Tab-separated table of C-alpha atoms and ligand atoms in Angstrom:
chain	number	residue	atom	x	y	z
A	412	UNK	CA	-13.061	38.664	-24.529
A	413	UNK	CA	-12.030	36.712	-21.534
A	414	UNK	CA	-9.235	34.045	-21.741
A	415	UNK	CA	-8.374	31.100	-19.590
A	416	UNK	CA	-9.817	31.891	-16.110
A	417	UNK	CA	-10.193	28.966	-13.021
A	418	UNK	CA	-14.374	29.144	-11.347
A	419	UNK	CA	-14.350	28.006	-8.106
A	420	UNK	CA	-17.611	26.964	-6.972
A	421	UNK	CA	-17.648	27.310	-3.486
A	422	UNK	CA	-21.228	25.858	-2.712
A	423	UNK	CA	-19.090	22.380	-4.230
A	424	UNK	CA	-16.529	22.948	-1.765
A	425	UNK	CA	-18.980	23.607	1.068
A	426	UNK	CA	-20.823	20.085	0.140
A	427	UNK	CA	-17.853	18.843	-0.444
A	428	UNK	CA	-16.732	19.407	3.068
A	429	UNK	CA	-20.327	17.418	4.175
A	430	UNK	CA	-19.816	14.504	2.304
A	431	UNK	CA	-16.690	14.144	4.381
A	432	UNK	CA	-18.115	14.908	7.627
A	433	UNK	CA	-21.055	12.197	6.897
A	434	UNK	CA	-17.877	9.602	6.036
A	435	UNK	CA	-15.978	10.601	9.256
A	436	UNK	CA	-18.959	11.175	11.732
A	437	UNK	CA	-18.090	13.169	14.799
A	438	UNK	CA	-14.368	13.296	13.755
A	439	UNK	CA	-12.784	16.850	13.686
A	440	UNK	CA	-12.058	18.029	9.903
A	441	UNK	CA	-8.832	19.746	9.094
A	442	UNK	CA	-8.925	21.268	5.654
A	443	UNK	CA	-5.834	20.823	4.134
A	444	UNK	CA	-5.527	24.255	1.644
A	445	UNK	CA	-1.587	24.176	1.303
A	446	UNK	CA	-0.014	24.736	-3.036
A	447	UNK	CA	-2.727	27.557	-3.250
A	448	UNK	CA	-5.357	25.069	-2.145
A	449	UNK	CA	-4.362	22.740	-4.699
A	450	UNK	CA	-4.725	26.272	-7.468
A	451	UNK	CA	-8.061	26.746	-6.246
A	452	UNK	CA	-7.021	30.017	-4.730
A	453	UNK	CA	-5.837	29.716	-0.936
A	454	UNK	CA	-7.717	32.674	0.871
A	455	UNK	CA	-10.980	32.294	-0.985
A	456	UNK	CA	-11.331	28.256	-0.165
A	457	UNK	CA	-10.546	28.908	3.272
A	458	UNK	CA	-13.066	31.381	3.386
A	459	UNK	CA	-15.572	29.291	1.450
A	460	UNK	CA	-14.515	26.279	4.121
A	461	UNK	CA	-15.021	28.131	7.150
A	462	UNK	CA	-16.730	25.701	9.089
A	463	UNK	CA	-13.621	22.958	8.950
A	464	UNK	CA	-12.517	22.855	12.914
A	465	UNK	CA	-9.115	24.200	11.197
A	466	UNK	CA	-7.100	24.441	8.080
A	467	UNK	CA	-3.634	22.833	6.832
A	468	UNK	CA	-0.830	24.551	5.579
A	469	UNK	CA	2.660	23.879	4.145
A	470	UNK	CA	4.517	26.802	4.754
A	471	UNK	CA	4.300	30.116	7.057
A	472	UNK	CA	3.509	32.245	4.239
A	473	UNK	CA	0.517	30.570	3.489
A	474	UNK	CA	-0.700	30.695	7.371
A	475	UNK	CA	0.444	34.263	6.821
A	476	UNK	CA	-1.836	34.710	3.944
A	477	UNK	CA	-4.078	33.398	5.872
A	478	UNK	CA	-4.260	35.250	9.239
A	479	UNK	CA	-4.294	38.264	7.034
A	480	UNK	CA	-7.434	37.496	4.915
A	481	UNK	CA	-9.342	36.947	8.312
A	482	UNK	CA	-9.117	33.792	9.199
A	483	UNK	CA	-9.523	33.184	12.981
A	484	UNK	CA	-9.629	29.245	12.761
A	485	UNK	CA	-7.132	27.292	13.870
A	486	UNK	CA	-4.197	26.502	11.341
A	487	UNK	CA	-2.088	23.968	11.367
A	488	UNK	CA	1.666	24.646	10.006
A	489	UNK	CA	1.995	20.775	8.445
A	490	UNK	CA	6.400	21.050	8.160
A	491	UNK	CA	6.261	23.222	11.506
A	492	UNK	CA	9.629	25.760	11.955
A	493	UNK	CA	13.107	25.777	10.902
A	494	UNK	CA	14.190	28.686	13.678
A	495	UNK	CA	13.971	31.185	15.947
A	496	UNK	CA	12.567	33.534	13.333
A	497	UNK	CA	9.899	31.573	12.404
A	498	UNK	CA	9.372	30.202	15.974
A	499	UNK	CA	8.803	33.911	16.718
A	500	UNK	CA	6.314	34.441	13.506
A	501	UNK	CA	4.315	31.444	14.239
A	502	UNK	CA	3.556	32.625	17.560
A	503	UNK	CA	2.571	35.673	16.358
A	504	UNK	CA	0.022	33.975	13.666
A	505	UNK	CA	-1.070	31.462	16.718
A	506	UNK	CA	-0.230	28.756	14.656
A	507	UNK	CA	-0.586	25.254	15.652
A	508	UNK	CA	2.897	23.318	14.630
A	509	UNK	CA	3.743	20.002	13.771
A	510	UNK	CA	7.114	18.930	15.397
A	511	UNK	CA	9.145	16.194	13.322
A	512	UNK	CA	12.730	16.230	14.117
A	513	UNK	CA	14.943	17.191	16.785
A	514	UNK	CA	15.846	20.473	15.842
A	515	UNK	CA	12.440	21.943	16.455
A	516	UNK	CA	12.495	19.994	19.438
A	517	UNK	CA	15.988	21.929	20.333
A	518	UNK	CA	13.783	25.216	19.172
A	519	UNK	CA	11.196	24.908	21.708
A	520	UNK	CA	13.297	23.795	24.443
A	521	UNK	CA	15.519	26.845	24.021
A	522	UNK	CA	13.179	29.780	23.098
A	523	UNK	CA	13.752	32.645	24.705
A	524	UNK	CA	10.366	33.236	25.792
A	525	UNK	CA	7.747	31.256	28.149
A	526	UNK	CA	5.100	31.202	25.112
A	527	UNK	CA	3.331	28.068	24.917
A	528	UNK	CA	2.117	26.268	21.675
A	529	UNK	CA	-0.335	23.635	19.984
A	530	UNK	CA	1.744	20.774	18.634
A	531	UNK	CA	1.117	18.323	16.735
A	532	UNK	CA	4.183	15.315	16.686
A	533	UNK	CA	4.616	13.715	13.936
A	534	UNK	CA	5.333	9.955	14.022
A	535	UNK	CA	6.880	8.514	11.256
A	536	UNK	CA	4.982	4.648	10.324
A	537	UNK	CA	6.070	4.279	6.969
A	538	UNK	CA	6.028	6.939	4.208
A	539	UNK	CA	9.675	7.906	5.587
A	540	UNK	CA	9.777	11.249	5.228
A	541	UNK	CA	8.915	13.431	8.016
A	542	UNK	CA	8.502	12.533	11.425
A	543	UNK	CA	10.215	10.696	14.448
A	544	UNK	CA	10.718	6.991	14.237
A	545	UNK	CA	8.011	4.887	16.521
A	546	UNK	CA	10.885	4.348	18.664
A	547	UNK	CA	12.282	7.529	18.860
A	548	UNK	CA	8.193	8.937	19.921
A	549	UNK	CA	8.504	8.230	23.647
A	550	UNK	CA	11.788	10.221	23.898
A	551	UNK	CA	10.363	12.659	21.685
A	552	UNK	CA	6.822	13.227	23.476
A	553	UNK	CA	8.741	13.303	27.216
A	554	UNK	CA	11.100	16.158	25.876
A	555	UNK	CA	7.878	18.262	24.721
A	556	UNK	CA	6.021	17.494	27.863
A	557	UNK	CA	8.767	18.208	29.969
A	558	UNK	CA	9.281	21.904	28.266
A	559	UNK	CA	10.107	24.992	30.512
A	560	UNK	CA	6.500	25.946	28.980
A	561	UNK	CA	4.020	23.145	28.382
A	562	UNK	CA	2.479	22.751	24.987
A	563	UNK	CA	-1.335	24.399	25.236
A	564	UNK	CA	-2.120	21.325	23.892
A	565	UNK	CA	0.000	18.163	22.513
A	566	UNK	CA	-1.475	15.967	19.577
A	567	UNK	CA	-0.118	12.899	17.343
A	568	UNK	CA	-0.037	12.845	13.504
A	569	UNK	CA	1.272	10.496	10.967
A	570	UNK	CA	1.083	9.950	7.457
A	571	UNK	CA	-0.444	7.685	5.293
A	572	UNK	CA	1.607	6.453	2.489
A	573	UNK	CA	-0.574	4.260	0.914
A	574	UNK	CA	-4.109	4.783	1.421
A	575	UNK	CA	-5.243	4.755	-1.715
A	576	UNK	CA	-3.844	1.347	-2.730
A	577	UNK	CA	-6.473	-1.544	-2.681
A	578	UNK	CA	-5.544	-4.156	-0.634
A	579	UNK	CA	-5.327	-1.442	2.433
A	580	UNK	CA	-2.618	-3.725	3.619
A	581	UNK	CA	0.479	-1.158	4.386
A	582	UNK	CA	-2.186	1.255	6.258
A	583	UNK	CA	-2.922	-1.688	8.343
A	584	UNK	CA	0.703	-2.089	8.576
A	585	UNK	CA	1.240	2.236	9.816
A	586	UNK	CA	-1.703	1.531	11.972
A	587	UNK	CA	-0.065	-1.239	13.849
A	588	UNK	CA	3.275	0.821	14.118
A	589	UNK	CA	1.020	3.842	15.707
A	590	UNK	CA	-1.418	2.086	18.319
A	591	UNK	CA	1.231	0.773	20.312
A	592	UNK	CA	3.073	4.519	20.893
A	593	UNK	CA	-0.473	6.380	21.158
A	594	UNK	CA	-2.146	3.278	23.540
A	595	UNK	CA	-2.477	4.693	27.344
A	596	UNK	CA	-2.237	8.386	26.600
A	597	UNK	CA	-5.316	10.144	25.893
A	598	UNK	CA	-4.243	12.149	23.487
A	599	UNK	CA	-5.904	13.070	20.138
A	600	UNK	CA	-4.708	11.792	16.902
A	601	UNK	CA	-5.073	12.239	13.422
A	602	UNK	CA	-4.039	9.827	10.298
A	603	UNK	CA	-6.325	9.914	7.480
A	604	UNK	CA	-6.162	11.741	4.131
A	605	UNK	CA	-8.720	11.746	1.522
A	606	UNK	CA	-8.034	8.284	0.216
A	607	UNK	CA	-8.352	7.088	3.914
A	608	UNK	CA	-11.434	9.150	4.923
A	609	UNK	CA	-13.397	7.718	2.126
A	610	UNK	CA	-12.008	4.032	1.903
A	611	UNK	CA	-11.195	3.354	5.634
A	612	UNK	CA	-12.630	4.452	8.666
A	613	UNK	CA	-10.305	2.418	11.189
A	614	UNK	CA	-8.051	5.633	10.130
A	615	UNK	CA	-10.531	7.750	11.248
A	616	UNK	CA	-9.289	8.573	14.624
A	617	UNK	CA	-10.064	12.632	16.083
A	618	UNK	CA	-9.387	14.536	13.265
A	619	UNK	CA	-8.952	13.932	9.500
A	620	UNK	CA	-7.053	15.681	6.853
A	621	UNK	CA	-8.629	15.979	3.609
A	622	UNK	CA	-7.488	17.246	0.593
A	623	UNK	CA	-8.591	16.441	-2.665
A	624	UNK	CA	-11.583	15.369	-1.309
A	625	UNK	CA	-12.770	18.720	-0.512
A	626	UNK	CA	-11.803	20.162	-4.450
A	627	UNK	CA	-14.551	17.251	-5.378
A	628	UNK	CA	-11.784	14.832	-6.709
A	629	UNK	CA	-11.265	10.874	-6.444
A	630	UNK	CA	-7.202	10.284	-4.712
A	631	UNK	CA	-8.604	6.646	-6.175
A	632	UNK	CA	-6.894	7.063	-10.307
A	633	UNK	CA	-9.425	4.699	-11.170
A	634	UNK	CA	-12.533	5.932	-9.733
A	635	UNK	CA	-14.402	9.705	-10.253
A	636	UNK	CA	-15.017	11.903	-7.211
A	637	UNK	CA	-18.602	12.043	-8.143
A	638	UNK	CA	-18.736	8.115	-7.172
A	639	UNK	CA	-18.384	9.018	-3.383
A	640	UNK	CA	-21.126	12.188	-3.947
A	641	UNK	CA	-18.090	14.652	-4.621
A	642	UNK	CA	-18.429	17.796	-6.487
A	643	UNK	CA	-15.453	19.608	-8.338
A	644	UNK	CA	-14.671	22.461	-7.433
A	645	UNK	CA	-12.266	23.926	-10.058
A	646	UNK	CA	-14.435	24.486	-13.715
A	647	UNK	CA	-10.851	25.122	-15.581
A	648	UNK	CA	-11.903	27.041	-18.711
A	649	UNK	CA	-10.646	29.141	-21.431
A	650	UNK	CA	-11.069	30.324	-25.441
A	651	UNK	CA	-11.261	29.762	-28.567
A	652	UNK	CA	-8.994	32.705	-30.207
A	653	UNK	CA	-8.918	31.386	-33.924
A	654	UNK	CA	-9.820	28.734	-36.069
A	655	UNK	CA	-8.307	27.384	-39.255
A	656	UNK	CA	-8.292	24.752	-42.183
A	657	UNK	CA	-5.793	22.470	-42.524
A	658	UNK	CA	-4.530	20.497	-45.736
A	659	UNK	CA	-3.983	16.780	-44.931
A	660	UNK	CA	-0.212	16.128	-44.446
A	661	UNK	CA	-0.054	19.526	-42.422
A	662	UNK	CA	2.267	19.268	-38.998
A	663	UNK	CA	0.518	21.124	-36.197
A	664	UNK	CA	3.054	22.712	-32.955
A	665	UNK	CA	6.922	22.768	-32.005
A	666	UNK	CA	8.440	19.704	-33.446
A	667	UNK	CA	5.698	18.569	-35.444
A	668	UNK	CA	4.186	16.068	-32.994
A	669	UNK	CA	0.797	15.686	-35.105
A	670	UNK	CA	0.346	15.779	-38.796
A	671	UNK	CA	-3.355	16.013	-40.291
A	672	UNK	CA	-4.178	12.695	-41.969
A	673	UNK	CA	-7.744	14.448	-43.684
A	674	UNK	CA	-8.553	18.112	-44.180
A	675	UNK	CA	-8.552	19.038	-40.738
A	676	UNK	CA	-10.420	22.091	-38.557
A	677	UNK	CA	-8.196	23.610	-35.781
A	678	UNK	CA	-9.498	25.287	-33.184
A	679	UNK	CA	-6.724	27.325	-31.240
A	680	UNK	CA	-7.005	28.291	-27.242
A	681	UNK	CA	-5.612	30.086	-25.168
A	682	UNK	CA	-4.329	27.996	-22.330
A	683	UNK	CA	-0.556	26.606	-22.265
A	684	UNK	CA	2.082	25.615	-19.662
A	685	UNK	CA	2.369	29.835	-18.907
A	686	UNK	CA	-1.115	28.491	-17.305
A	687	UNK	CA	0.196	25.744	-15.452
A	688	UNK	CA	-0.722	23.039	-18.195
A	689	UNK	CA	1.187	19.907	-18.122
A	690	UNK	CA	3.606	19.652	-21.435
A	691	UNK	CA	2.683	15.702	-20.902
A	692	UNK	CA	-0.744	16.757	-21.581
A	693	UNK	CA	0.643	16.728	-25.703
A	694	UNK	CA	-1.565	15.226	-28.252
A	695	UNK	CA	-4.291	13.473	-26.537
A	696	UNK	CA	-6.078	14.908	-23.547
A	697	UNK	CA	-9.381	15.498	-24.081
A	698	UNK	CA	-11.689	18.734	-23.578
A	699	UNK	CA	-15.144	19.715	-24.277
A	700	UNK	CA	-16.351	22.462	-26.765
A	701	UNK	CA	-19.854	22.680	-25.975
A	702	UNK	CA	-21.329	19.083	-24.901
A	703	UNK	CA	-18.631	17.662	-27.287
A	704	UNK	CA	-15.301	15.920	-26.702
A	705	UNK	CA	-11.998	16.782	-28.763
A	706	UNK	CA	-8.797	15.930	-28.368
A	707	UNK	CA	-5.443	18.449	-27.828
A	708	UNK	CA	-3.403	17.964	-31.037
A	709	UNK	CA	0.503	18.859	-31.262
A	710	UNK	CA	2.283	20.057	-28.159
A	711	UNK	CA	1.270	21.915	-25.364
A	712	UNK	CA	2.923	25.669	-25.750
A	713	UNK	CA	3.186	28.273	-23.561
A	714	UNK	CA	0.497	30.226	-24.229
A	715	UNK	CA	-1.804	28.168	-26.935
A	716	UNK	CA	-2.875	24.488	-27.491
A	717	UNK	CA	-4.693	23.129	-30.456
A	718	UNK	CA	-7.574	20.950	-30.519
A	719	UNK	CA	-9.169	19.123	-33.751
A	720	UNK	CA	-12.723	20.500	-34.161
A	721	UNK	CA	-12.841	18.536	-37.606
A	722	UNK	CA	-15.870	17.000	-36.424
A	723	UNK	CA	-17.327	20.684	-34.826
A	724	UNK	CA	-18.635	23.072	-37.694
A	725	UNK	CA	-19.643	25.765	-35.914
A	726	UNK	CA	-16.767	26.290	-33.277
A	727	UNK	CA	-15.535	29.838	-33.821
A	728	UNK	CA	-13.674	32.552	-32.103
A	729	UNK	CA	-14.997	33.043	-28.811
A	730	UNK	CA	-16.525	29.704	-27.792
A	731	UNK	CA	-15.593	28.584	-24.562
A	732	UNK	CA	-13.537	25.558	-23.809
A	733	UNK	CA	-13.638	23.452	-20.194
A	734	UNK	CA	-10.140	21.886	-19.989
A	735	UNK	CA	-11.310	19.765	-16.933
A	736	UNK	CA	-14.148	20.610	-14.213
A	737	UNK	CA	-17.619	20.252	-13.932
A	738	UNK	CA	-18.329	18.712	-17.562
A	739	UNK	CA	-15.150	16.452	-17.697
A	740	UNK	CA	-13.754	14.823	-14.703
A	741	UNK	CA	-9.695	16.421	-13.948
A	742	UNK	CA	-9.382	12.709	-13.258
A	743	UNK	CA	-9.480	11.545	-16.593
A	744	UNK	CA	-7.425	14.585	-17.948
A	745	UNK	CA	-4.578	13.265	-15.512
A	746	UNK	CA	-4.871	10.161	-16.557
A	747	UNK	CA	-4.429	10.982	-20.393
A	748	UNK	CA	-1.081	13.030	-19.186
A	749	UNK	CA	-0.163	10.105	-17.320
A	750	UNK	CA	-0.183	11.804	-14.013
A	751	UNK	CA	-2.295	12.590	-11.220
A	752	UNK	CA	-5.343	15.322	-10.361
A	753	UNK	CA	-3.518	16.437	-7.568
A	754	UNK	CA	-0.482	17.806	-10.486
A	755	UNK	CA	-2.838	19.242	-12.625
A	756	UNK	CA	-4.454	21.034	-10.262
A	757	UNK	CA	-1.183	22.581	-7.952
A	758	UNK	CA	0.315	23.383	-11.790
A	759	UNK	CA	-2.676	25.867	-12.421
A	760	UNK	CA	-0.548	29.133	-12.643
A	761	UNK	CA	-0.927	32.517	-10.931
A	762	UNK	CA	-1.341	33.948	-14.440
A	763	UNK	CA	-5.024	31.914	-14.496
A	764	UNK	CA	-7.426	34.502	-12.658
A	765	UNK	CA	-9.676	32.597	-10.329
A	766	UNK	CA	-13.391	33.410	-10.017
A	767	UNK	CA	-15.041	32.494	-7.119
A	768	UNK	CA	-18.516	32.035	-7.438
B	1991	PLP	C1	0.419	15.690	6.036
B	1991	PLP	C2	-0.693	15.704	5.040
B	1991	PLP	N1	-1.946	15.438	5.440
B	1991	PLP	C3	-2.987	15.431	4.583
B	1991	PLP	C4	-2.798	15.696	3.241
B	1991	PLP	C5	-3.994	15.659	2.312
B	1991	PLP	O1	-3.877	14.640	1.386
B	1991	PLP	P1	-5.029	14.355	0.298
B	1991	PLP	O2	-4.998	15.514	-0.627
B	1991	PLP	O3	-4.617	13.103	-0.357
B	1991	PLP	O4	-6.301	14.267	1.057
B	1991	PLP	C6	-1.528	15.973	2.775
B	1991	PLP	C7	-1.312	16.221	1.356
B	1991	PLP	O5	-0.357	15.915	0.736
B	1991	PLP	C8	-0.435	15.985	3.702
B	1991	PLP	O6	0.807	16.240	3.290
């Protein structure tokens, strides 16, 4: 009998990937596959993406993963090098990097060899994290023009903090901090994430960087992927491994969280936080046995959750259970845990085999 198991259907990621080209018309896509592809399984997405003009990581093991499943495409290392070591590996991988502070700007400048890159600076407009300060950019875009061995090629990024806020206001605002700095220099830029690409083409710019818009899912909490023609990707499923009466007045989990107020049907399955399943997901979030809706009863555990079937005669070992995908939107699943698609997704645990179909 199989378990819990993630299907990946890459012919949703694929359309996926058009619906965002017909939002962002002519604009380069970078498919941003970093956190396992948000747990859809990093080398099999990017394989399934091919046709994005290039692909976005987090960190060098991930290009690494990467470069050795194949992939020729361009990939862009989003948190760029630390030193010399990794200078040295990212050359190897050709990897584009993104250059946010002054130490990488010290690494470059004092490399040992005459290998030249494709860099990406990062200009800080708002979300204050990574990247230099619009009026640091000049100083920082002379020192990487100026290098012993001029970048291949020399791009602008920022980051949107807010995108997916209604009133659009603070992207207007990072806009207005970026035009000034990017004005006069023909030089490609990129800005927009999936909240952007779909809400506000004045981000559009050369290239965009979508995320959970490629995985099928809304960045919007209150609206569904499938409102902007987006498939999901992930079908999260698992299994019914036994099924029992309670007595009314019966507690159900650690702690006791839930008590049975009627003779009650349990259906137990096998998914838990060892899976990657939120502990906030506790007595509430929904998931479908067959066509039908039933909620998760008691706490999450590590390997088992329960779900009141009361209503379900005929569950029994065996039947299959989505936790979110194709039948139930991740969307609202996150919003019963009171947190995000993007969580639920990255939390979905190396123990959950992926099928790629
Ligand atoms: C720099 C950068 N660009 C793009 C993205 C993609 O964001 P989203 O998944 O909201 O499209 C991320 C994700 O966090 C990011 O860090």
């Amino acid at each position: 009998m199989r378990l819990i198991r993630a299907r990946i259907d890459s012919a949703a990621l694929r359309s996926n990937l058009r619906v965002i080209r017909a939002c962002a018309p002519g604009r380069r896509v970078m498919a941003v596959v970093k956190a396992n592809a948000y747990g859809h399984g990093l080398t099999g997405t990017a394989l399934a993406l091919a046709d994005a003009d290039a692909f976005a990581v987090a960190r060098l093991e991930e290009a690494m993963a990467l470069r050795e499943a194949g992939l020729r495409r361009r990939i862009v290392l989003l948190e760029g090098v630390f030193d010399a070591a990794q200078l040295q590996e990212a050359a190897r991988l050709d990897l584009d990097l993104v250059v946010h502070q002054d130490l990488q700007l010290a690494l470059l400048e004092t490399q040992p060899s005459e290998r030249r890159y494709r860099l990406w600076l990062k200009v800080d407009t708002g979300m204050n994290r990574l990247g230099f300060r619009p009026e640091q950019f000049r100083a920082a875009w002379q020192r990487l023009t100026r290098l012993s061995a001029p970048p291949l090629e020399l791009r602008v990024l920022t980051h949107l903090a807010g995108a997916d806020e209604e009133d659009g206001s603070f992207t207007r605002e990072q806009l207005a901090r970026l035009e000034p700095l990017v004005q006069g220099l023909n030089v490609e830029v990129s800005i927009a994430n999936s909240a952007a690409i779909l809400s506000q083409p004045t981000t559009h710019a050369h290239w965009v960087r979508p995320g959970l818009a490629l995985y099928g899912i809304s960045p919007f909490p209150q609206r569904r992927g499938r409102e902007f023609g987006l498939k999901p990707a992930m079908t999260l499923e698992s299994t019914v491994i036994a099924v029992r009466e309670l007595p009314a007045g019966e507690r159900v989990g650690y702690g006791g969280t839930w008590r049975a107020s009627r003779p009650t049907r349990l259906a137990i399955i096998a998914a838990g936080y060892g899976d990657g399943l939120l502990r906030s997901l506790s007595n509430g979030a929904p998931m479908l046995i067959g066509a039908r809706r039933v909620p998760l009863v008691g706490r999450v555990s590590m390997d088992m959750i329960a779900a009141d079937v009361t209503e379900l005669p005929g569950v029994s070992v065996g039947d299959r259970v989505e936790l979110w995908g194709a039948g139930l939107a991740v969307e609202e699943v996150a919003a019963a845990g009171g947190t995000i698609a993007y969580e639920l997704l990255c939390a979905v645990s190396q123990r959950v085999p992926i099928e790629l179909i």
